Short mmCIF file of C-alpha atoms and ligand atoms in Angstrom, two decimals:
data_model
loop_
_atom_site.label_atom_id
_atom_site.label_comp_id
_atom_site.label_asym_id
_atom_site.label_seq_id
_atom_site.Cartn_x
_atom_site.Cartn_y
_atom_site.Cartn_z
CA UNK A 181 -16.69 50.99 -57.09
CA UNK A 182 -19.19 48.66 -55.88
CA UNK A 183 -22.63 49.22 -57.21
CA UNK A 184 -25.44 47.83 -55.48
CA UNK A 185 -26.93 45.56 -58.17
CA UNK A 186 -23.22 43.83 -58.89
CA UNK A 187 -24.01 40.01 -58.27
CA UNK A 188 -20.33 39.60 -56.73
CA UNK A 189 -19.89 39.52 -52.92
CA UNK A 190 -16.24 38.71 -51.63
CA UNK A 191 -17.76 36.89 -48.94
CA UNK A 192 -19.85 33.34 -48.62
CA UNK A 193 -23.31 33.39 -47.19
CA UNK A 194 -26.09 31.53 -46.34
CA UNK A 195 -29.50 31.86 -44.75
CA UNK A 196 -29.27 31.69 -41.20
CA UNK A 197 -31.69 28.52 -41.30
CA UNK A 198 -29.46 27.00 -43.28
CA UNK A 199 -29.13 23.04 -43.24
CA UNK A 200 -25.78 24.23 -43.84
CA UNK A 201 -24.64 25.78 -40.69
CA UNK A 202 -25.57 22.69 -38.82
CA UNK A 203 -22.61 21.75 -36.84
CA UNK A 204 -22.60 18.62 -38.61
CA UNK A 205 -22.78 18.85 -41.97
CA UNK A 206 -19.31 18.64 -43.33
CA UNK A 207 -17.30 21.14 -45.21
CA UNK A 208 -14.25 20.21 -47.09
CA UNK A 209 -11.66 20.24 -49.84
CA UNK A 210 -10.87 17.77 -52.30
CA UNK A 211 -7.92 16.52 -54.68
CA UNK A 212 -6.58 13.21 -56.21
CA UNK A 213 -3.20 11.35 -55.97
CA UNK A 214 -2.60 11.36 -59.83
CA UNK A 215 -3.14 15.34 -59.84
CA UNK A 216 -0.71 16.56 -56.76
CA UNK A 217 1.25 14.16 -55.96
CA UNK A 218 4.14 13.69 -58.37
CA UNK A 219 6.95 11.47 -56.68
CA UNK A 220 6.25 9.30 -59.48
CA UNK A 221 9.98 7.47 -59.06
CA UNK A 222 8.84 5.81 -55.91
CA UNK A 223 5.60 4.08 -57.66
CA UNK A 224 4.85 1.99 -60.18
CA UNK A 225 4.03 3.65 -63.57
CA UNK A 226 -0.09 4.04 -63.76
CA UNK A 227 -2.15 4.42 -66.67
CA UNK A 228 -2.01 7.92 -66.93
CA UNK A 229 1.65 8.16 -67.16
CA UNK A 230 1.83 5.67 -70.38
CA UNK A 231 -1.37 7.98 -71.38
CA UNK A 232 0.67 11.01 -71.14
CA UNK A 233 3.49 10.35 -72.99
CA UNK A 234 1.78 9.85 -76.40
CA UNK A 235 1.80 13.17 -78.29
CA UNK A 236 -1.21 15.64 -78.32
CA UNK A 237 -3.12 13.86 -75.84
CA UNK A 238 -2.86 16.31 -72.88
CA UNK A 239 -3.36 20.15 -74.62
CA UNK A 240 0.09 21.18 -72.43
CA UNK A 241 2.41 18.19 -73.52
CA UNK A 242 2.36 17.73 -69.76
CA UNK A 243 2.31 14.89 -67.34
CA UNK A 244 2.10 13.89 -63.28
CA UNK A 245 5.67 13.62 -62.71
CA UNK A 246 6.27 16.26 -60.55
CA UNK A 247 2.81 17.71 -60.38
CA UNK A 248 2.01 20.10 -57.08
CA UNK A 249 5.18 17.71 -55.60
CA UNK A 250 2.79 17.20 -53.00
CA UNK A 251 4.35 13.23 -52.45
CA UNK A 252 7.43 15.84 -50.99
CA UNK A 253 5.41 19.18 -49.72
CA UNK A 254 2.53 17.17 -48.16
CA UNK A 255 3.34 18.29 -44.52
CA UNK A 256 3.22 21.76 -45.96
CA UNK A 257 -0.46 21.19 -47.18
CA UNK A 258 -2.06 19.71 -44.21
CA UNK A 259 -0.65 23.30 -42.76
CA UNK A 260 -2.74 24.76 -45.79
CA UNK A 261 -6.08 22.53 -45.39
CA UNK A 262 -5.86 23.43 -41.71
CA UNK A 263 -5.45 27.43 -42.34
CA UNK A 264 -8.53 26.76 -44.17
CA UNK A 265 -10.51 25.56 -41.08
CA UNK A 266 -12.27 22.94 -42.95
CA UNK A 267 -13.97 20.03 -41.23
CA UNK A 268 -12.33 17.53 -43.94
CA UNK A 269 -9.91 16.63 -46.75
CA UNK A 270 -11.06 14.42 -49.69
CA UNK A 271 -7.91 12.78 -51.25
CA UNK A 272 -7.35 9.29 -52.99
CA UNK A 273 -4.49 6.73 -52.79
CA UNK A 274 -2.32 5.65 -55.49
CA UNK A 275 -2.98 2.08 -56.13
CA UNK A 276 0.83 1.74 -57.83
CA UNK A 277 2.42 3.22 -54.82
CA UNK A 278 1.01 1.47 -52.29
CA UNK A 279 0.80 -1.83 -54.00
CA UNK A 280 3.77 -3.62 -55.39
CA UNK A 281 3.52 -5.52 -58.71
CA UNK A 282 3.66 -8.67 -57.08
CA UNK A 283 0.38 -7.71 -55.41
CA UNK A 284 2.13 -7.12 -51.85
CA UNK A 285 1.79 -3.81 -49.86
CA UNK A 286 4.58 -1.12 -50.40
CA UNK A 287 5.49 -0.46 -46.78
CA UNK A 288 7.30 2.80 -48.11
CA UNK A 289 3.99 3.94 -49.96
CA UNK A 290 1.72 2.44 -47.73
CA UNK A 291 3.97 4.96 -44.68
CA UNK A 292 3.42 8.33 -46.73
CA UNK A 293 -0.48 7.78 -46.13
CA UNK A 294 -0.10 6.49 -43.23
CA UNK A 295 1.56 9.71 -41.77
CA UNK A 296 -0.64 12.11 -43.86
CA UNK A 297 -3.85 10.18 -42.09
CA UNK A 298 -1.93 11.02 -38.81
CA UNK A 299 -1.50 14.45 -39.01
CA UNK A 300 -4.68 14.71 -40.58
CA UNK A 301 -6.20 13.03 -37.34
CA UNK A 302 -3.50 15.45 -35.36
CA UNK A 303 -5.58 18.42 -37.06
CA UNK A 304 -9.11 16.84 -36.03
CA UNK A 305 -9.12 16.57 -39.93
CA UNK A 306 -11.82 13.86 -41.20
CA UNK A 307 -9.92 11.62 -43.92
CA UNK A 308 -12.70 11.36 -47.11
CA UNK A 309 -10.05 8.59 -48.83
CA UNK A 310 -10.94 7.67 -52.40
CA UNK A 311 -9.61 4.38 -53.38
CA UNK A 312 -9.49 4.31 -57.21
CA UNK A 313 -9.38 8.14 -58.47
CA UNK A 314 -8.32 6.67 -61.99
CA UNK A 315 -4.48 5.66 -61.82
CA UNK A 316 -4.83 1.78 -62.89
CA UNK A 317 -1.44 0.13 -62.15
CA UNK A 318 -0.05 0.06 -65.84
CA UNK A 319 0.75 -3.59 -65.49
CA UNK A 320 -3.13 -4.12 -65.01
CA UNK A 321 -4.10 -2.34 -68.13
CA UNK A 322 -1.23 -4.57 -69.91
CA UNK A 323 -3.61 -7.08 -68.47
CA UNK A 324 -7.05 -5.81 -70.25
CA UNK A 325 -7.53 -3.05 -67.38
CA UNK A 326 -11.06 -3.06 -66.54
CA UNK A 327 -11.84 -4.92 -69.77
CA UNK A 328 -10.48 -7.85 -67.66
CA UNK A 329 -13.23 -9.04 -65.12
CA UNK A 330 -10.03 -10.07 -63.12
CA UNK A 331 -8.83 -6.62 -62.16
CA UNK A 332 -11.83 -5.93 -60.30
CA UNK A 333 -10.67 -9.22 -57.99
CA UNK A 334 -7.26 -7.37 -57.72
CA UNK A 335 -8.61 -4.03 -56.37
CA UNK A 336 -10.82 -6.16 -53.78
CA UNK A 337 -7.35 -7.09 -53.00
CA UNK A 338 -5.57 -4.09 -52.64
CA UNK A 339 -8.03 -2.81 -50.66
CA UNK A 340 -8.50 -5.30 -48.45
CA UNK A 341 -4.55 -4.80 -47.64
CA UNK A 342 -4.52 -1.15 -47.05
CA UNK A 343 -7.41 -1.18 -45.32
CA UNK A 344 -5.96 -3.41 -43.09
CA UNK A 345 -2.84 -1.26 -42.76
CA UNK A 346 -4.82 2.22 -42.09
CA UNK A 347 -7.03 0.80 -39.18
CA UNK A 348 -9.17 2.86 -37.23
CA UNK A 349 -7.60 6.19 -39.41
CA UNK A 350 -10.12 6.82 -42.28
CA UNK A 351 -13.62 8.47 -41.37
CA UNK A 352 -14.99 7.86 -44.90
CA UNK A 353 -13.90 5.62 -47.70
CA UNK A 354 -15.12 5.85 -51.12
CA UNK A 355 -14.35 2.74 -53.54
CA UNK A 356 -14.30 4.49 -56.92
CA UNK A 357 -14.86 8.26 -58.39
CA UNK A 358 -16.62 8.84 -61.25
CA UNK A 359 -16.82 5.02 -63.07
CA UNK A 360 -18.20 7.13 -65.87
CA UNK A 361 -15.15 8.67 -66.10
CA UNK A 362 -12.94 5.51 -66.61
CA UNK A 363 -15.07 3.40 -68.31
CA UNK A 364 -16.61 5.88 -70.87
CA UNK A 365 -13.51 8.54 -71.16
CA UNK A 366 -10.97 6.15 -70.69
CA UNK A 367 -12.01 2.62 -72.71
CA UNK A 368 -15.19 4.29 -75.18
CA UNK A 369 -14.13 7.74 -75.96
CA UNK A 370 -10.07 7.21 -75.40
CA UNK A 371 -9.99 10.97 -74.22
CA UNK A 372 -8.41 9.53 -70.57
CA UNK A 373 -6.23 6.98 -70.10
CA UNK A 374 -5.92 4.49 -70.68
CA UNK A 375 -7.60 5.93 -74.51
CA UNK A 376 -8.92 3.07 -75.88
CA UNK A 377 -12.12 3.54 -78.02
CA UNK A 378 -14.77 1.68 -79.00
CA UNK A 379 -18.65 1.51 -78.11
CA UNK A 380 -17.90 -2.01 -77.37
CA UNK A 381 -15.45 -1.20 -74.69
CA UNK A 382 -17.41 1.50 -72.59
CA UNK A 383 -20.29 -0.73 -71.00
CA UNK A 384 -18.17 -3.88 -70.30
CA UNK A 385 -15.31 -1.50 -68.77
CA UNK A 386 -17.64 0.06 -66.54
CA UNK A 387 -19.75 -3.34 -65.41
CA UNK A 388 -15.99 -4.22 -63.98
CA UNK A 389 -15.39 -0.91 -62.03
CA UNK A 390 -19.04 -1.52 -60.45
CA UNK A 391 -18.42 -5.09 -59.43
CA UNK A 392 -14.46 -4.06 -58.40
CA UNK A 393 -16.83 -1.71 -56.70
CA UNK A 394 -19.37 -4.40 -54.63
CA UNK A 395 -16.36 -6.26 -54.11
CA UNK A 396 -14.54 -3.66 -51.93
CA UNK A 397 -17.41 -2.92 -50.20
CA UNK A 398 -18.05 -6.13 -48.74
CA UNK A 399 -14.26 -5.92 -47.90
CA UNK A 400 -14.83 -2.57 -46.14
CA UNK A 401 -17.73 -4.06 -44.55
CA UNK A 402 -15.36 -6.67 -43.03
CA UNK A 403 -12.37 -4.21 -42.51
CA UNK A 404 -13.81 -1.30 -41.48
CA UNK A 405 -17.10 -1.51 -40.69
CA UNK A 406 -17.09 2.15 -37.96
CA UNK A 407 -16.28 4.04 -41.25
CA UNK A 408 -18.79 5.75 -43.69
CA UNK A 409 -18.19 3.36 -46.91
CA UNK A 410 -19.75 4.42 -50.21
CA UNK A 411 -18.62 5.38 -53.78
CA UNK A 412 -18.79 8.48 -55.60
CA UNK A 413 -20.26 9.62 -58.71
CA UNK A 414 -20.90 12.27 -61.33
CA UNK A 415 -23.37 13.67 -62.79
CA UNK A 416 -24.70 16.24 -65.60
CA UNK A 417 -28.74 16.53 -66.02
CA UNK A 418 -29.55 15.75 -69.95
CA UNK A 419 -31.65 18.59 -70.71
CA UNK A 420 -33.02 18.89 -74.89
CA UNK A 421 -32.50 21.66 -77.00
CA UNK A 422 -35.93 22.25 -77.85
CA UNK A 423 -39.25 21.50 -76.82
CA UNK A 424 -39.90 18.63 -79.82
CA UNK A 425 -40.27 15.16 -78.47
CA UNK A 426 -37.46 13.64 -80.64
CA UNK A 427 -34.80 16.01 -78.65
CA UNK A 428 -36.40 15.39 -75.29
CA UNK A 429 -36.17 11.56 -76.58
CA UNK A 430 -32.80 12.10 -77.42
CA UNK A 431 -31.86 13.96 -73.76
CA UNK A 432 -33.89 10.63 -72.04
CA UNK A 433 -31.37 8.75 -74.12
CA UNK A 434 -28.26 10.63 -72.89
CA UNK A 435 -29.56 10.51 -69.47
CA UNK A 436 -29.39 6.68 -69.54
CA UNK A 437 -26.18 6.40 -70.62
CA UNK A 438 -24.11 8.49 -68.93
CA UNK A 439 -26.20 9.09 -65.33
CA UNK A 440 -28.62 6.20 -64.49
CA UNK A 441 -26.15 3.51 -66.17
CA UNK A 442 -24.23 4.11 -62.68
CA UNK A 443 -26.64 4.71 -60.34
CA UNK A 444 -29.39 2.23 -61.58
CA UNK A 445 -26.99 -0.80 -60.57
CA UNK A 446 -26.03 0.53 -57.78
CA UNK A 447 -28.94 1.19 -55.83
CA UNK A 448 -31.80 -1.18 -57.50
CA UNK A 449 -29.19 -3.81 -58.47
CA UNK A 450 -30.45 -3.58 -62.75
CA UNK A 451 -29.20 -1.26 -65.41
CA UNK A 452 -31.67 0.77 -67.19
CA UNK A 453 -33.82 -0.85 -69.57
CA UNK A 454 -32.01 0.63 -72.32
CA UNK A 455 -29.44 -2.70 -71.75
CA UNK A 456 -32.46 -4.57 -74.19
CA UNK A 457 -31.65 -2.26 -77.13
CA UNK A 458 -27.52 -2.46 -77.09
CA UNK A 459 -25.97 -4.48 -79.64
CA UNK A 460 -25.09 -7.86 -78.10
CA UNK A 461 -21.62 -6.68 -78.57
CA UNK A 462 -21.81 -3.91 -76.62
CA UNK A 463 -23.56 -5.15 -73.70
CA UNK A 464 -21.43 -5.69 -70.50
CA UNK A 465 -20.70 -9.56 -69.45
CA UNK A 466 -22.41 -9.84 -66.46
CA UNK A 467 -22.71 -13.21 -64.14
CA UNK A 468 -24.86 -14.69 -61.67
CA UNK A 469 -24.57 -12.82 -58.29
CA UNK A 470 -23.06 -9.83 -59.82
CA UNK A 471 -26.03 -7.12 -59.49
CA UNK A 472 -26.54 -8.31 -55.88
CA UNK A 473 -22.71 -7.69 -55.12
CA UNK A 474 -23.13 -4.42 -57.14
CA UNK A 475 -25.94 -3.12 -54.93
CA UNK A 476 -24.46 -3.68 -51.80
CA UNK A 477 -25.67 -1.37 -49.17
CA UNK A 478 -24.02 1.82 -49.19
CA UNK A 479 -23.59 3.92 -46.10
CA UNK A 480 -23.67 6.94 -48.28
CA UNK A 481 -23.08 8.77 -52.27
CA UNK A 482 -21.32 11.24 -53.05
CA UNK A 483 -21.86 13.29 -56.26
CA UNK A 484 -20.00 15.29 -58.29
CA UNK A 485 -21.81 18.40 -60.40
CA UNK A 486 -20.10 20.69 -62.55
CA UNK A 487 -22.64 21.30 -64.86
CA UNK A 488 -25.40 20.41 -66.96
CA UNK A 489 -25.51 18.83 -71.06
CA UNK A 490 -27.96 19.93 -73.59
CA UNK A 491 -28.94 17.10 -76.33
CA UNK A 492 -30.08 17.12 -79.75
CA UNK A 493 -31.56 14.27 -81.81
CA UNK A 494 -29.41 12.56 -84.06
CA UNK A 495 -29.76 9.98 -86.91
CA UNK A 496 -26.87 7.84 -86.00
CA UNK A 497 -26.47 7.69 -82.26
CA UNK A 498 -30.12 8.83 -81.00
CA UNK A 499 -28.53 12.25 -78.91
CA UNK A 500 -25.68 14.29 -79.77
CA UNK A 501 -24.06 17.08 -77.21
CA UNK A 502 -25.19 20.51 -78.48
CA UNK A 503 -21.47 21.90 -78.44
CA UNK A 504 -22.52 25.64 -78.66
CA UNK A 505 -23.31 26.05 -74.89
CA UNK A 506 -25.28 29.29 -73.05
CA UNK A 507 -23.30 31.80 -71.31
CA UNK A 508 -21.87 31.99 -69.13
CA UNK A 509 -19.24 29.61 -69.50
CA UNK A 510 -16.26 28.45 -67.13
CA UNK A 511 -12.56 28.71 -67.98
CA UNK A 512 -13.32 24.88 -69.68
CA UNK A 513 -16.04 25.90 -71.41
CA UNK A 514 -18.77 24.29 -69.25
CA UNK A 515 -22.27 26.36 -68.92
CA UNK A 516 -22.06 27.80 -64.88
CA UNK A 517 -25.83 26.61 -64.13
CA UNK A 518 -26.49 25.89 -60.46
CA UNK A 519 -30.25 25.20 -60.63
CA UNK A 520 -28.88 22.06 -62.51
CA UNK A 521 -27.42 21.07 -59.04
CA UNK A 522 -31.13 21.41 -57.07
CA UNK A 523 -32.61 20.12 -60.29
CA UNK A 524 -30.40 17.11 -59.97
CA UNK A 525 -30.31 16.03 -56.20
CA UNK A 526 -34.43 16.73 -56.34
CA UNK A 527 -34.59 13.85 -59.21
CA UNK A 528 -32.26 11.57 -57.59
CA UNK A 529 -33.78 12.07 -54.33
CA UNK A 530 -37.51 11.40 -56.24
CA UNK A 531 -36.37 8.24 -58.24
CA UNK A 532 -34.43 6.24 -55.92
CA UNK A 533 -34.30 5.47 -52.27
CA UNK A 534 -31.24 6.99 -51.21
CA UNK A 535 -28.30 6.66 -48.78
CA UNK A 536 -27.24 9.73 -47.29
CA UNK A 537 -25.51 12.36 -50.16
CA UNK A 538 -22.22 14.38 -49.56
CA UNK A 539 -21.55 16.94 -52.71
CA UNK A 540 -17.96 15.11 -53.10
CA UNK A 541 -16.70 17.61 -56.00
CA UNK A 542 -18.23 20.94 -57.04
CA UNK A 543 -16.21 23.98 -58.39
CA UNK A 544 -14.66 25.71 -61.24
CA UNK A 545 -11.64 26.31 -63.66
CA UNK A 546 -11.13 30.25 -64.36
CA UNK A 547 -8.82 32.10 -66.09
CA UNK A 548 -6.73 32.85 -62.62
CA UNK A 549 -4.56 35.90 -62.59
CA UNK A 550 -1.97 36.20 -59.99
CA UNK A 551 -0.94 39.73 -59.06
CA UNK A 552 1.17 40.88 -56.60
CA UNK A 553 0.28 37.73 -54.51
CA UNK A 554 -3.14 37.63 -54.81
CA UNK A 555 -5.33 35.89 -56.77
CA UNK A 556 -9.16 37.53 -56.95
CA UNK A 557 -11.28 34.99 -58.61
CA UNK A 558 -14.36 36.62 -57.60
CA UNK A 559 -15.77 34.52 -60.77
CA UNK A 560 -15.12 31.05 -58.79
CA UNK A 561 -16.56 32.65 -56.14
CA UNK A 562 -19.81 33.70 -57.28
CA UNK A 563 -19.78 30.08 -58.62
CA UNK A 564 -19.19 28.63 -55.41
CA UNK A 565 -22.15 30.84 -53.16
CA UNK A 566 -24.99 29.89 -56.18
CA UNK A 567 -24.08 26.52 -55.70
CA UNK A 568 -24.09 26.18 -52.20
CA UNK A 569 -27.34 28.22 -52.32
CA UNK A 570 -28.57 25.07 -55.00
CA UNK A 571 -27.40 22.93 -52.19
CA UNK A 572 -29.72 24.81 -49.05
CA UNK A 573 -32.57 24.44 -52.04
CA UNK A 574 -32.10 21.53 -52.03
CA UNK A 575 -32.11 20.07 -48.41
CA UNK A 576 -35.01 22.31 -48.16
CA UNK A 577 -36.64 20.21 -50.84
CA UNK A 578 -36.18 16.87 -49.06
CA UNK A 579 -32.35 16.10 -50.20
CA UNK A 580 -30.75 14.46 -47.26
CA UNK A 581 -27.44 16.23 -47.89
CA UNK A 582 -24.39 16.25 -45.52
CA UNK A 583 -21.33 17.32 -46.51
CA UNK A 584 -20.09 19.72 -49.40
CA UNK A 585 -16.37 19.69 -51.04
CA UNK A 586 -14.44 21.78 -52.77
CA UNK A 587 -12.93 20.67 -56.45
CA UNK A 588 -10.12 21.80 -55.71
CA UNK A 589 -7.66 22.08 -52.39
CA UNK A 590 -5.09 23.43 -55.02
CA UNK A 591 -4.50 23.94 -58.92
CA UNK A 592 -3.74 20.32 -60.51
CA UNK A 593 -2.88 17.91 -63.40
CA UNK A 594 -6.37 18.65 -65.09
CA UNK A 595 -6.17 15.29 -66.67
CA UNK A 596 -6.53 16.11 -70.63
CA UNK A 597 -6.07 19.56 -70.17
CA UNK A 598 -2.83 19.28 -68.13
CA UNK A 599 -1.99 22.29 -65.85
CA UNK A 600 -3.70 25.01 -68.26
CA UNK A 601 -7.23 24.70 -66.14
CA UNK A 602 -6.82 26.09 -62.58
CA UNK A 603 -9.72 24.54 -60.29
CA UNK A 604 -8.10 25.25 -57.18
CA UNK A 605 -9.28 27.56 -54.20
CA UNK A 606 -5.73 28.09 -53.66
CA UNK A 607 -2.99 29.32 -56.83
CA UNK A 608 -0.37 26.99 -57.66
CA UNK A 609 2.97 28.51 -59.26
CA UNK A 610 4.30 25.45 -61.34
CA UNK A 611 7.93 26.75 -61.64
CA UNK A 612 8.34 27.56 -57.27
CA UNK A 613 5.06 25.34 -56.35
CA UNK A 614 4.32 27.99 -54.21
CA UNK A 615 1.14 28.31 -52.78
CA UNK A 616 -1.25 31.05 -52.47
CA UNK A 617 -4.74 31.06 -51.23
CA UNK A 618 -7.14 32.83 -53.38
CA UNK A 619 -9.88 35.16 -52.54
CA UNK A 620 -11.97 32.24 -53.09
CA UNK A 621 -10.45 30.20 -50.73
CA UNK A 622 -9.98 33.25 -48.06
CA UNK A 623 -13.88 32.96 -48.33
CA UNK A 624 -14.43 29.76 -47.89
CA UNK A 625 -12.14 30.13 -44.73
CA UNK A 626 -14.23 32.79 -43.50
CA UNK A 627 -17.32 31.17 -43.94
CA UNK A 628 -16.25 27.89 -42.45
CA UNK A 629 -15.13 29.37 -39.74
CA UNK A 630 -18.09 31.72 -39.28
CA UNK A 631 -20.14 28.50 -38.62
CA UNK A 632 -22.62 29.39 -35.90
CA UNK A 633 -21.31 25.87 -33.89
CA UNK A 634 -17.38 26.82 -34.60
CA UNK A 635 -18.15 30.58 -33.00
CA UNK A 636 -19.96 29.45 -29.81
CA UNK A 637 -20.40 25.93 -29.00
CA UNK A 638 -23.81 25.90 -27.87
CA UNK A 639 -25.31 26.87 -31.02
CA UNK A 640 -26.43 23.67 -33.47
C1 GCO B 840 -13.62 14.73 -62.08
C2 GCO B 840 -12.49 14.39 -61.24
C3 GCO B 840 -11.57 15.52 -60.95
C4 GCO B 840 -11.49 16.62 -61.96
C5 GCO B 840 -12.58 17.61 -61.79
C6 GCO B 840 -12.57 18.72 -62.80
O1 GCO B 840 -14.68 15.00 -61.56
O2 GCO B 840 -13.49 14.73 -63.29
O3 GCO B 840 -12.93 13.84 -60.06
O4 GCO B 840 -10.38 14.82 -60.85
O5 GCO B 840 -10.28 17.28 -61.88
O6 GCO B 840 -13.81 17.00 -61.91
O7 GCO B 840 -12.71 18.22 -64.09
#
């Protein structure tokens, strides 16, 4: 029975007034080429394959071979993006299928996205194409990966080629996701691929990605100049377990690390000030003219919010993650707190002078039940409306916001946690890879399609 104080709604809503039903603010879904794609024999091996096969690093034992198969289903899923009625699909390319190891395009690899930006275009489907959604080339990280200034040369390179080759396809291109991510999961922490770890590695790694970064964008500026070029990054607001000023220290701390380390560069062209106080060893190597090719102009962010951190003081590192988190608490154990999205875009919006925002990944991994064919995730749901009801704050706040995504189009490799975490809007069965949209994504369909502009043209 539904009671009338039950916080769940099966259906999306808005205020009428809503920034959000403007008929041109942009509602999508997202994924990655590592996470769906398998058709790994027709690439080169990445850095997450190597990553994978070394035991107890991904919770499942599992790895992107096969994946959603969506390298063999994918004319299946631009069916399934287009029964959702969304305005556009975020998805990346595979830098080791389109590029072959002696740095020349893969006209077979190069084809499949070639044909997916097609019937995308077919669809009146706007391509969101991430560039570098973590799957280094393997014989890169051989190389030093992005410990080796050089690699950021090669991805100007690889993207200057399949720019080239996609044309006048792509409405939006973003360089890199989450350079946090790599450089501090992948080189400092060694809980992604390619799982090195050292404090010395983190900040050098990630000075790379951002110049790899300024590199392609003066390539995009150059190759594509009609499309909207920009990067995209993530984000979780520091916030200190207590009111004393050494744990609101230590959250100021946290916040420098892991959120304005990114950002700083790329918008004001400096890291944080924090640089000064790094060991010498841990301090990225950074040459004349590379902050000015870092801050290139960028024709828009896009930010990713799952949630937000809580910090403690600490005698050794300054801040350390208070692991016991409030309720309530997502199937990976991340605090569901959508103020920290309003909270967020406010802060940006107040400290920097920014390009236009799109909300490039937002969602949730919940403990999905499939049952006679349906999936209700009314959980992932009631995530998704007080989120998009952060976003309207937001805008109404000042936020110059434009598009929203959904993390995910479909269940997916969940990186370390393999296929156990289900982020998708639509249910994945590994053993058929059948698909089946859940009552999250039936909503989102509804309310997409509900748009004042989509029902009567006149409107917005
Ligand atoms: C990220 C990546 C996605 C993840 C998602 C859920 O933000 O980490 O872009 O690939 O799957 O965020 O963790």
């Amino acid at each position: 029975m539904l009671t009338e104080c039950h916080p769940s709604q099966t259906v999306l809503h808005v205020p009428k007034d809503s920034k959000l039903l403007a008929a041109d603010f942009i509602f999508g879904v997202a994924t990655a080429s590592f996470q769906i794609e398998g058709g790994a024999s027709s690439r080169l091996e990445c850095i997450w394959d190597k990553f994978c096969q070394i035991p107890g690093v991904i919770s499942d034992n599992s790895d992107g071979l096969v994946a959603c198969d969506h390298y063999h289903l994918w004319e299946q899923d631009i069916e399934l993006i287009a029964s959702l009625a969304v305005d556009a699909y975020r998805f990346s390319i595979s830098w080791p299928r389109v590029i072959q190891q002696n740095g020349q395009l893969n006209e077979t690899g190069i084809n499949f996205y070639i044909k997916l930006l097609d019937a995308l275009q077919a669809k009146n489907i706007k391509a969101f194409v991430t560039l570098y959604h973590w799957d280094l080339p393997q014989h890169l990280e051989d190389n030093g990966g992005w410990l080796n200034r050089e690699t950021a040369f090669l991805f100007r390179n690889y993207v200057d080629l399949v720019t080239q080759a996609f044309g006048k396809r792509v409405y939006s291109y973003s360089t890199l996701n989450e350079p946090f991510c790599s450089a501090y999961l992948g080189y400092e922490l060694g809980v992604h691929a390619p799982g090195l770890k050292s404090p010395k590695y983190g900040k050098k790694a990630a000075h790379h990605l951002l110049l790899a970064h300024g590199l392609a964008m003066q390539v995009l500026l150059k190759n594509s100049p009609d499309s909207l070029n920009g990067i995209v990054l993530n984000f979780s607001p520091c916030h200190s377990l207590t009111d004393q000023e050494k744990d609101i220290q230590a959250a100021q701390l946290a916040d420098q690390h892991f959120n304005q380390w990114y950002i700083r560069p790329l918008i004001e062209g400096k890291y944080p000030d924090l640089i000064k106080q790094l060991p010498v060893e841990h301090r990225p190597d950074i040459l004349d003219g590379d902050m000015e090719i870092i801050a290139s102009p960028l024709g828009y962010m896009g930010v990713n919010y799952y949630t937000r951190e809580i910090y403690q003081t600490d005698a050794q590192n300054g801040f350390a993650k208070v692991l016991n988190k409030p309720l309530p608490l997502t199937d990976m154990g991340w605090e569901i707190y959508p103020q920290g999205l309003t909270e967020l875009l406010v802060d940006l919006h107040q400290t920097y002078t920014l390009p236009p925002i799109y909300i490039t990944e937002n969602g949730a991994a919940m403990p999905d039940k499939i049952i006679n064919n349906e999936v209700n995730d009314q959980d992932r749901l009631d995530y998704y409306q007080t989120h998009l009801m952060a976003i309207d704050e937001a805008i109404r706040q000042g936020v110059d916001i434009r598009g929203y995504f959904a993390w995910s189009l479909m269940d997916n490799f969940e990186w370390a946690e393999g296929y156990v975490k289900r982020f998708g809007i639509v249910y994945v069965d590994y053993q058929t890879l059948q698909r089946t949209i859940k009552a999250s994504g039936l909503a989102y369909r509804n309310f997409v399609s509900a748009r004042p502009h989509i029902n009567n043209p006149s409107i917005g």
